[in-house]
Amino acid sequence: MIELTDIHKAFNEGQPNEYWALRGIDLNIAAGQVTALSGPSGSGKTTLLTLLGCLSRPTRGRVRLKAQDVSGLPERFLTDIRRQTFGFVFQQFNLIRGLSALDNVMLPAYPLGLPHRELRDKAEAQLAALDLGHRRDARVEWLSGGEQQRVAIARALINSPEVVIADEPTANLDTALSKQFMTILERLLDEGRTVLLTSHDPLVVESAVVATVVRLRDGKLVEAQMLFQPAIIALLLASLLSAWRCLPPQPLSPRN
Amino acid sequence: MKLWIAKQRYLADFTLASLARRKTKNLGLLLVFSLLVFVLASVMLFTSALRHEATQVLASSPEVILQRMVAGRHDLIPPGYIERIGRIRGVQKTAGRLWGYYYDPVVKANYTFLGLTEDAPASGRIKVGNGLARYRGVQAGNVLSFRSYSGKLFSFTVDAVLPADSELISADLVLLAEADFRAFFDYPAAHWTDITLSVANPQEVRTVAQKLANALPDSRPILRDEVLRTYQSIFDWREGIVLALLSAAILAFAILAWDKASGLSAEEKREIGILKAIGWETGDVIRMKLWEGLLISLTAFLAGYIAAYVHVFHFSAALFEPVLKGWAVLYPRFTLAPVIDGLQIATLFFFTVLPYAVAVLVPIWRASVTDPDAVMRA
């Protein structure tokens, strides 16, 4: 569904503090499954997630969404794609304070200009499906962490996106709430959505719901990187050497 | 179209909710902005109404006033001058005027005495301006005594108090009969303070003035237009003085409003990032913030202007009264006829609402064109 080819992403390019967050990522994201991006802090998980979600553009390389190259599209078109294809659940939830849960859920649909009644019904249905119907009029800052996350999920789903993107979804949740999130994840999967998330929480990464785990380190995919690790090369050479030693000695040809 | 309207409605809803969420900042901004418009509009409305009033009053005054000069000072018109003027072609009507100043030690103020030859009060009776009546506490039927410059005491019965509508120019006026005037000031018989002339054709006023200057070289003709211009200058000067005095405060208010409007809080920047990340276009964000700025500035403009209108036309510009009003020691109290100048409103609008809209728009634009991925890193 999403194909990345030789993706590089630099921050402050050309300046003394230039930093390459991603260095040559090739990746295919399959539709209808949960893909987790995992890795230590600073490995480039979030940067990769923003590229996959069309929140930013790569410095080099190609991003194809359903075979369409979106890496060079202007911001206006990216916004359109983002609105129609992706729903975002941010690590800090990023809800607008001072607004009710219902208003927050409706926000991404405002630019679409849907009839108010229809939009309201849709938002209420999303909140009810996440057991938040009774909290719809509460201001988001009055909600608990788990409730805030569910509001953020409802907001991500309001435009019926094909792909849900979640950045460290369990980072601010305790075990019980994290398990609750995994249940929601299963439901999203049952609805046929593709889910992309970053996490280093074993509860998420090792879950049966997660079909693919993409491991990153220093802006590169770990699997690809391992082939060139000096330790691995040394190990291979050592194996070859010991195998050669184990071979029976060959008789030398008489030289005359 | 329906879709566009629905979208604008959502933007307006969100804008109102945004304003309500930042009540303190927005109310403060509204207050400062309204105050700024109030001060500027008050000064503009007041001086404009005064100019209008002066023009109206002078419309019925004579086209030319002739004064005799001796050693560069205003002197009395001797007998025979009126007859000589009457023979100049183009002069329709001439009349001698008697007027002078009197210092009243009771209220420590100067009055203007005007001796009338037509429609004059009966001998021993006077008509007084509303300001004088107020300060001396007199009304029709009361007796007022003045000690003349020669030391003699004169008592007059107040015939009437002049209407309050004319107080702008009649606050300190005392109207009395010609004979009483001459007796009070020991004014020489057949002498006048100055002469008023009516000119049949308004186009000929300057020609007549030239003829007067030639025929009576020791006199100076004063044209109505010149008097009007002098009044206009006085009001312009007063307006300038007030604005100069207030300029520091106005500047401080303006800087405060600009600072408040142009500074985006971290919370606002974060919100813009969130809106962009969840699918709002840069244009939507800018439109929303523009609505917000326009709503504040237009509300402040209307509130400030209406407050200034009430202040000037219902409370006689009480705050600027001592500087802007009147040219006598007795401050007139009167209600100005409301005069609203479209150009003036447009000017005020241009210099208040537009800078505000720009002040709001620039930082919003800068914040809204940043990549929405910044919100992921917040």
XYZ file of C-alpha atoms in Angstrom:
634
model
C 0.000 0.000 0.000
C 2.808 2.394 0.915
C 6.182 1.921 -0.704
C 9.340 3.726 0.344
C 12.400 3.749 -1.878
C 15.797 4.966 -0.707
C 14.310 7.442 1.731
C 16.603 10.032 3.279
C 15.444 12.767 5.595
C 17.647 15.607 6.810
C 16.890 18.365 9.272
C 18.615 21.756 8.961
C 20.149 20.647 5.685
C 23.224 22.622 4.651
C 23.609 24.189 8.076
C 26.238 23.425 10.711
C 23.633 21.539 12.756
C 22.551 19.359 9.832
C 21.173 16.038 10.989
C 20.191 13.025 8.898
C 17.327 11.269 10.670
C 16.778 8.646 7.960
C 19.437 7.194 5.695
C 18.296 5.017 2.831
C 15.082 3.334 3.930
C 13.420 0.838 1.572
C 10.142 -0.429 2.898
C 6.777 -1.819 1.830
C 3.750 -1.417 4.085
C 1.045 -3.975 3.419
C -2.609 -2.973 3.588
C -5.000 -4.348 6.180
C -2.455 -5.196 8.836
C -0.677 -3.656 11.788
C 2.924 -2.582 11.187
C 4.993 -1.430 14.109
C 8.117 0.703 13.816
C 10.398 -0.103 16.681
C 13.756 1.121 17.829
C 15.525 3.154 20.474
C 14.976 6.828 20.979
C 16.482 8.843 18.101
C 16.398 5.908 15.697
C 14.096 7.737 13.278
C 10.764 6.011 14.072
C 8.712 9.185 14.330
C 10.395 10.757 11.295
C 9.569 7.661 9.266
C 5.996 7.738 10.552
C 5.567 11.381 9.503
C 6.788 10.494 5.999
C 4.432 7.527 5.782
C 1.549 9.751 6.939
C 2.353 12.532 4.430
C 3.016 14.956 7.282
C 6.394 15.730 5.752
C 8.363 15.100 2.568
C 11.624 13.180 2.214
C 14.856 15.014 1.447
C 15.681 12.235 -1.026
C 13.861 9.134 -2.198
C 10.306 8.254 -3.196
C 7.114 7.676 -1.240
C 4.373 5.898 -3.196
C 0.865 5.647 -1.846
C -1.217 3.101 -3.731
C 1.336 3.339 -6.575
C 1.051 7.135 -6.743
C 4.226 9.094 -6.059
C 3.394 11.557 -3.291
C 6.924 12.554 -2.288
C 7.017 15.650 -4.475
C 3.447 16.851 -4.049
C 2.865 20.406 -2.779
C 1.553 20.840 0.748
C -1.999 21.528 -0.448
C -2.309 18.142 -2.140
C -0.605 16.418 0.768
C -3.196 17.947 3.090
C -5.948 16.517 0.938
C -4.384 13.049 0.946
C -3.781 13.280 4.679
C -7.416 14.180 5.316
C -8.827 11.424 3.134
C -6.404 8.580 3.793
C -4.887 8.982 7.244
C -6.090 9.367 10.793
C -3.522 10.369 13.418
C -3.224 9.464 17.074
C -0.377 11.475 18.560
C 1.774 10.497 21.508
C 0.637 13.515 23.538
C -2.866 13.087 22.013
C -2.713 16.737 20.856
C -6.322 17.518 21.613
C -7.430 21.157 21.565
C -7.849 22.287 25.135
C -10.975 24.173 26.059
C -13.081 22.300 23.524
C -15.379 19.389 24.356
C -14.552 15.812 23.407
C -17.249 15.974 20.720
C -15.883 19.202 19.206
C -12.385 17.717 19.132
C -13.640 14.645 17.304
C -15.468 16.791 14.730
C -12.483 19.070 13.995
C -10.813 17.130 11.125
C -14.122 17.115 9.231
C -14.695 20.892 9.398
C -12.862 21.610 6.110
C -15.117 19.071 4.363
C -18.222 21.128 5.095
C -20.492 18.160 5.915
C -24.007 18.960 7.148
C -23.768 19.676 10.867
C -26.320 17.076 11.949
C -24.602 14.349 9.929
C -21.179 15.232 11.304
C -22.439 15.398 14.855
C -24.116 11.986 14.571
C -20.949 10.520 13.134
C -18.800 11.959 15.928
C -21.228 10.795 18.604
C -21.203 7.301 17.088
C -17.396 7.201 17.177
C -17.340 8.285 20.808
C -20.049 5.778 21.719
C -18.122 2.966 19.997
C -15.164 3.801 22.227
C -17.344 3.908 25.392
C -17.094 7.691 25.637
C -20.672 8.642 24.792
C -21.249 9.896 28.342
C -18.171 12.167 28.215
C -18.882 13.838 24.882
C -19.594 17.273 26.370
C -16.695 17.215 28.817
C -13.734 19.461 28.061
C -10.801 17.325 27.040
C -8.529 18.588 29.822
C -10.973 17.123 32.337
C -10.621 13.617 30.869
C -8.252 10.909 32.099
C -5.269 9.819 29.984
C -7.118 6.755 28.667
C -10.198 8.812 27.844
C -8.093 11.421 26.079
C -6.481 8.718 23.973
C -9.876 7.325 22.994
C -11.014 10.830 22.017
C -7.852 11.088 19.893
C -8.693 7.718 18.278
C -12.278 8.832 17.618
C -10.902 12.019 16.051
C -8.535 9.963 13.881
C -11.476 7.893 12.630
C -13.975 10.703 11.922
C -13.073 10.962 8.219
C -13.116 7.145 7.869
C -9.440 6.869 6.932
C -7.955 3.725 5.406
C -4.799 4.094 7.470
C -4.543 4.906 11.168
C -1.185 6.229 12.337
C -0.322 6.140 16.011
C 2.867 7.515 17.520
C 3.887 5.708 20.728
C 0.249 5.018 21.575
C 0.941 3.310 24.876
C 3.751 5.586 26.086
C 1.438 7.525 28.416
C -0.778 4.622 29.454
C -0.569 2.052 32.232
C -0.746 -1.684 31.490
C -4.528 -1.923 31.774
C -5.077 1.018 29.431
C -2.405 -0.305 27.057
C -4.303 -3.607 26.854
C -7.478 -1.667 26.205
C -5.688 0.082 23.336
C -4.653 -3.297 21.885
C -8.325 -4.324 21.897
C -9.164 -1.165 19.949
C -6.351 -2.036 17.560
C -7.965 -5.419 16.894
C -11.242 -3.709 16.184
C -9.590 -1.365 13.677
C -8.046 -4.396 12.011
C -11.427 -6.116 11.842
C -12.789 -3.016 10.115
C -10.168 -3.556 7.419
C -7.969 -0.603 8.282
C -4.207 -0.476 7.980
C -2.474 0.572 11.187
C 1.012 2.022 11.408
C 2.479 2.687 14.797
C 5.743 3.400 16.531
C 6.478 1.723 19.821
C 9.179 0.204 21.914
C 6.625 -1.230 24.336
C 6.950 -5.074 24.312
C 3.216 -5.289 24.981
C 2.645 -3.769 21.558
C 5.625 -5.040 19.571
C 5.225 -8.640 20.732
C 1.460 -8.652 20.390
C -0.148 -11.130 18.006
C -2.098 -8.263 16.461
C 1.104 -6.748 15.067
C 1.908 -8.491 11.800
C 5.192 -6.778 10.972
C 7.782 -5.147 13.166
C 10.197 -2.831 11.380
C 13.271 -2.272 13.496
C 15.275 0.904 13.136
C 18.588 2.117 14.464
C 20.452 5.308 13.564
C 18.076 6.061 10.725
C 18.446 2.686 9.021
C 16.522 -0.558 8.998
C 18.199 -2.949 11.414
C 17.786 -6.117 9.268
C 19.477 -4.521 6.288
C 22.087 -2.951 8.463
C 23.120 -6.205 10.140
C 24.624 -7.611 6.971
C 27.351 -5.016 7.107
C 28.032 -5.026 10.832
C 31.794 -5.701 11.443
C 30.918 -8.165 14.205
C 28.786 -10.190 11.799
C 31.504 -10.087 9.138
C 34.058 -11.272 11.715
C 31.680 -14.080 12.758
C 31.220 -15.175 9.147
C 34.964 -15.151 8.510
C 35.580 -17.154 11.686
C 32.978 -19.779 10.620
C 34.521 -20.057 7.196
C 37.987 -20.399 8.672
C 36.948 -23.143 11.108
C 35.088 -24.985 8.342
C 38.192 -24.845 6.160
C 40.322 -26.169 9.029
C 37.979 -29.098 9.524
C 38.460 -30.254 5.933
C 40.763 -33.318 5.530
C 44.246 -32.367 4.351
C 44.740 -32.793 0.622
C 47.845 -34.687 -0.473
C 50.321 -32.465 -2.144
C 51.063 -33.327 -5.736
C 54.535 -34.464 -6.151
C 56.590 -31.862 -7.865
C 59.134 -33.086 -9.936
C -21.788 27.005 -2.681
C -23.684 25.170 0.041
C -20.502 23.317 0.909
C -18.542 26.567 1.016
C -21.123 28.157 3.329
C -21.101 25.100 5.596
C -17.302 25.249 5.720
C -17.332 28.953 6.597
C -19.879 28.237 9.318
C -17.590 25.639 10.852
C -14.670 28.084 10.651
C -16.765 30.806 12.295
C -17.882 28.373 15.024
C -14.327 27.388 15.721
C -13.209 31.041 15.669
C -15.809 32.007 18.264
C -14.848 29.012 20.396
C -11.175 30.060 20.072
C -11.970 33.595 21.198
C -13.938 32.287 24.166
C -11.078 29.981 25.129
C -8.634 32.875 25.393
C -11.005 35.206 27.182
C -8.471 37.180 29.192
C -6.124 37.912 26.302
C -8.911 38.765 23.894
C -10.874 40.911 26.342
C -7.696 42.807 27.236
C -6.954 43.316 23.575
C -10.514 44.433 22.919
C -10.337 46.932 25.774
C -7.015 48.453 24.724
C -8.065 48.611 21.084
C -11.469 50.156 21.911
C -9.763 52.751 24.105
C -7.407 53.665 21.275
C -10.281 54.078 18.812
C -12.297 55.955 21.456
C -9.577 58.578 22.011
C -8.877 59.102 18.321
C -12.548 59.105 17.338
C -13.471 61.471 20.189
C -10.931 64.066 19.077
C -11.871 63.672 15.419
C -15.632 63.767 15.988
C -15.414 66.699 18.349
C -13.232 68.962 16.263
C -15.143 68.059 13.127
C -18.448 68.932 14.820
C -16.972 72.200 16.116
C -15.756 73.134 12.654
C -19.168 72.341 11.273
C -20.823 74.410 14.008
C -18.537 77.372 13.384
C -19.264 77.208 9.669
C -22.992 77.150 10.359
C -22.801 80.092 12.754
C -20.636 82.192 10.465
C -22.873 81.497 7.489
C -25.168 84.287 8.636
C -22.423 86.725 9.580
C -21.518 89.696 7.318
C -19.245 89.055 4.361
C -16.787 91.804 5.323
C -15.878 93.517 8.580
C -13.899 96.734 8.396
C -11.617 97.775 11.229
C -9.560 100.955 11.486
C -5.933 100.616 12.437
C -3.696 103.112 14.213
C -0.047 102.176 14.675
C -0.962 98.618 13.818
C -3.569 98.460 16.559
C -7.346 98.283 16.242
C -8.869 101.750 16.756
C -12.352 103.266 16.729
C -14.070 104.090 13.448
C -14.542 107.869 13.322
C -17.707 109.531 11.944
C -18.080 109.664 8.145
C -16.556 106.274 7.350
C -19.912 104.505 6.966
C -21.061 107.078 4.438
C -17.862 106.748 2.415
C -18.194 102.974 2.291
C -21.778 103.148 1.161
C -20.670 104.805 -2.072
C -18.407 101.884 -3.089
C -19.986 99.887 -5.891
C -21.045 96.382 -4.903
C -21.686 97.165 -1.219
C -25.285 96.344 -0.428
C -25.578 97.268 3.217
C -23.354 98.785 5.885
C -23.770 98.964 9.637
C -21.635 100.161 12.495
C -20.935 97.739 15.368
C -20.206 98.439 18.970
C -18.463 95.852 21.056
C -15.852 95.618 23.777
C -14.481 93.476 26.531
C -15.283 93.744 30.190
C -13.424 92.000 32.972
C -15.714 90.776 35.717
C -13.704 90.390 38.923
C -16.576 88.403 40.505
C -16.002 85.367 38.310
C -12.553 86.432 37.093
C -13.643 86.274 33.474
C -13.910 88.504 30.445
C -17.307 89.223 28.945
C -17.994 90.475 25.457
C -20.392 93.450 25.419
C -22.252 94.095 22.180
C -24.217 97.307 21.666
C -27.117 96.742 19.284
C -28.698 99.286 16.995
C -31.458 96.921 15.784
C -33.598 94.518 17.840
C -31.865 95.845 20.919
C -33.154 95.329 24.460
C -34.805 98.307 26.045
C -32.629 100.737 27.914
C -31.449 99.329 31.245
C -32.038 95.776 30.117
C -29.607 93.208 28.777
C -29.557 89.762 27.237
C -26.789 87.468 28.476
C -25.116 84.322 27.197
C -25.836 81.003 28.794
C -22.295 80.609 30.177
C -22.383 83.979 31.889
C -25.848 83.292 33.313
C -24.613 79.969 34.680
C -21.477 81.422 36.268
C -23.255 84.430 37.760
C -26.322 82.381 38.677
C -28.802 84.732 36.996
C -31.926 84.216 34.979
C -34.426 86.444 33.196
C -35.759 89.110 35.511
C -32.664 89.240 37.774
C -30.567 92.354 38.097
C -26.862 92.326 37.223
C -24.506 95.089 38.272
C -21.209 95.925 36.630
C -18.733 98.583 37.653
C -17.580 100.344 34.490
C -13.946 101.212 33.737
C -14.732 104.779 34.834
C -15.755 103.464 38.260
C -19.482 104.016 37.921
C -21.850 101.216 38.891
C -24.412 100.163 36.296
C -27.322 97.873 37.017
C -29.135 96.031 34.277
C -32.183 93.821 34.355
C -31.653 90.526 32.532
C -34.212 90.504 29.762
C -33.418 87.025 28.547
C -30.731 84.383 28.580
C -29.530 83.549 25.070
C -30.432 80.064 23.855
C -28.086 77.255 24.877
C -27.788 76.172 21.230
C -25.689 79.242 20.477
C -23.467 78.834 23.534
C -20.416 77.938 21.487
C -20.113 81.607 20.456
C -22.386 83.373 22.954
C -21.268 81.902 26.299
C -19.758 85.217 27.493
C -21.946 87.611 25.538
C -23.849 90.618 26.920
C -26.272 92.304 24.489
C -27.415 95.792 25.333
C -28.825 98.911 23.679
C -26.467 101.249 21.823
C -27.019 104.098 24.263
C -26.376 101.856 27.281
C -23.181 100.565 25.651
C -21.888 104.090 24.967
C -22.766 105.170 28.492
C -21.178 102.103 30.123
C -17.864 102.373 28.253
C -17.867 106.190 27.891
C -17.788 105.542 24.173
C -17.548 108.681 22.000
C -20.700 109.497 20.055
C -20.851 108.566 16.330
C -17.779 106.331 16.750
C -17.954 102.610 16.101
C -15.842 99.610 16.960
C -15.996 98.306 13.431
C -18.231 98.272 10.372
C -20.006 95.306 8.809
C -20.703 95.152 5.095
C -22.944 92.976 2.975
C -21.855 92.371 -0.572
C -24.538 91.556 -3.137
C -22.444 89.211 -5.238
C -20.307 86.703 -3.308
C -17.877 86.599 -6.251
C -17.149 90.295 -5.707
C -16.186 90.092 -2.025
C -12.459 90.231 -2.717
C -12.874 93.085 -5.219
C -14.912 95.054 -2.702
C -12.269 94.399 -0.047
C -9.629 95.713 -2.431
C -11.693 98.828 -3.114
C -12.141 99.350 0.645
C -8.416 99.055 1.250
C -7.806 101.623 -1.497
C -10.511 104.043 -0.341
C -9.671 103.782 3.371
C -5.945 103.024 3.582
C -5.945 103.177 7.408
C -8.481 100.304 7.593
C -8.320 96.570 7.162
C -11.183 94.559 5.691
C -11.691 91.147 7.315
C -13.487 88.640 5.107
C -15.907 86.040 6.450
C -13.898 83.345 4.710
C -10.802 84.496 6.546
C -12.605 84.387 9.891
C -13.818 80.934 9.069
C -10.327 79.886 8.125
C -9.028 81.275 11.403
C -11.566 79.250 13.347
C -10.696 76.154 11.341
C -7.033 76.744 12.114
C -7.784 77.196 15.791
C -9.642 73.892 15.891
C -6.953 72.214 13.837
C -4.353 73.557 16.212
C -6.331 72.423 19.234
C -6.859 69.022 17.703
C -3.131 68.820 17.033
C -2.328 69.864 20.615
C -4.632 67.173 22.020
C -3.254 64.525 19.701
C 0.298 65.583 20.546
C -0.461 65.388 24.255
C -2.075 62.020 23.813
C 0.447 60.727 21.309
C 2.557 58.978 23.936
C -0.488 57.217 25.347
C -1.811 56.408 21.863
C 1.587 55.021 20.873
C 1.765 52.948 24.040
C -1.699 51.549 23.371
C -0.829 50.878 19.747
C 2.384 49.062 20.677
C 0.542 47.009 23.274
C -2.186 46.078 20.778
C 0.379 45.259 18.106
C 2.399 43.158 20.536
C -0.639 41.254 21.732
C -1.911 40.745 18.216
C 1.349 39.800 16.559
C 2.668 37.482 19.249
C 1.564 33.890 18.947
C 1.629 31.948 22.170
C 3.153 28.468 22.247
C -0.377 27.148 22.735
C -1.604 28.897 19.579
C 1.353 27.617 17.540
C 0.678 24.108 18.826
C -2.980 24.407 17.850
C -2.081 25.508 14.329
C 0.207 22.472 14.044
C -2.554 20.152 15.260
C -5.102 21.594 12.846
C -2.710 21.184 9.936
C -1.795 17.654 10.969
C -5.425 16.559 11.157
C -6.198 17.839 7.690
C -6.765 21.599 7.776
C -5.232 23.481 4.889
C -2.938 26.462 5.427
C -5.689 28.615 3.886
C -8.259 27.310 6.395
C -5.987 28.185 9.314
C -5.251 31.655 7.947
C -8.937 32.280 7.211
C -9.888 31.200 10.709
C -7.292 33.459 12.323
C -8.234 36.316 10.015
C -11.844 35.985 11.124
C -10.606 36.082 14.691
C -8.566 39.260 14.105
C -11.324 40.961 12.148
C -13.900 40.096 14.774
C -11.780 41.650 17.525
C -10.751 44.721 15.559
C -14.215 45.411 14.137
C -15.871 44.955 17.533
C -13.266 47.240 19.102
C -13.681 49.776 16.301
C -17.461 49.831 16.659
C -17.342 49.910 20.465
C -14.694 52.666 20.460
C -16.507 54.719 17.844
C -19.922 54.417 19.505
C -18.396 55.287 22.895
C -16.709 58.316 21.292
C -20.028 59.345 19.692
C -21.824 59.154 23.032
C -18.934 60.940 24.755
C -18.887 63.802 22.240
C -22.545 64.285 21.427
C -24.235 63.272 24.682
C -21.625 64.196 27.284
C -20.173 67.211 25.422
C -16.724 65.602 25.197
C -16.268 65.978 28.948
C -12.757 64.480 28.838
C -11.330 66.951 26.309
C -13.519 69.945 27.158
C -10.827 72.105 28.760
C -8.557 71.898 25.723
C -10.886 71.681 22.796
C -13.858 73.818 23.637
C -14.422 77.544 23.401
C -12.091 80.526 23.253
C -13.477 82.466 26.200
C -12.624 82.008 29.852
C -16.200 80.862 30.423
C -16.346 77.380 29.055
C -19.472 76.938 27.038
C -21.752 74.042 27.831
C -23.684 72.883 24.844
C -24.617 69.822 22.901
C -23.078 69.577 19.484
C -25.134 68.600 16.507
C -23.929 65.105 15.505
C -21.808 65.272 12.371
C -20.342 62.106 10.926
C -17.875 62.331 8.125
C -17.569 59.176 5.978
C -14.010 59.993 4.994
C -13.082 60.437 8.624
C -14.501 57.019 9.530
C -12.666 55.477 6.588
C -9.395 57.110 7.692
C -9.785 55.912 11.255
C -10.719 52.437 10.007
C -7.718 52.385 7.703
C -5.300 53.326 10.469
C -6.699 51.018 13.157
C -8.368 47.904 11.748
C -6.004 47.306 8.825
C -2.719 47.472 10.795
C -4.289 45.102 13.292
C -5.300 42.630 10.587
C -1.736 42.715 9.223
C -0.288 42.344 12.713
C -2.394 39.241 13.226
C -1.886 37.764 9.805
C 1.900 37.796 9.477
C 2.773 35.522 12.424
C -0.187 33.260 11.637
C 1.000 32.876 8.079
C 4.509 32.113 9.273
C 3.269 29.533 11.737
C 0.825 27.925 9.343
C 3.296 27.339 6.508
C 5.584 25.255 8.725
C 5.482 21.506 8.190
C 2.756 19.883 10.252
C 5.164 17.173 11.402
C 6.397 19.628 14.033
C 3.329 18.690 16.058
C 4.546 15.089 16.239
C 7.658 16.303 17.997
C 5.905 18.634 20.444
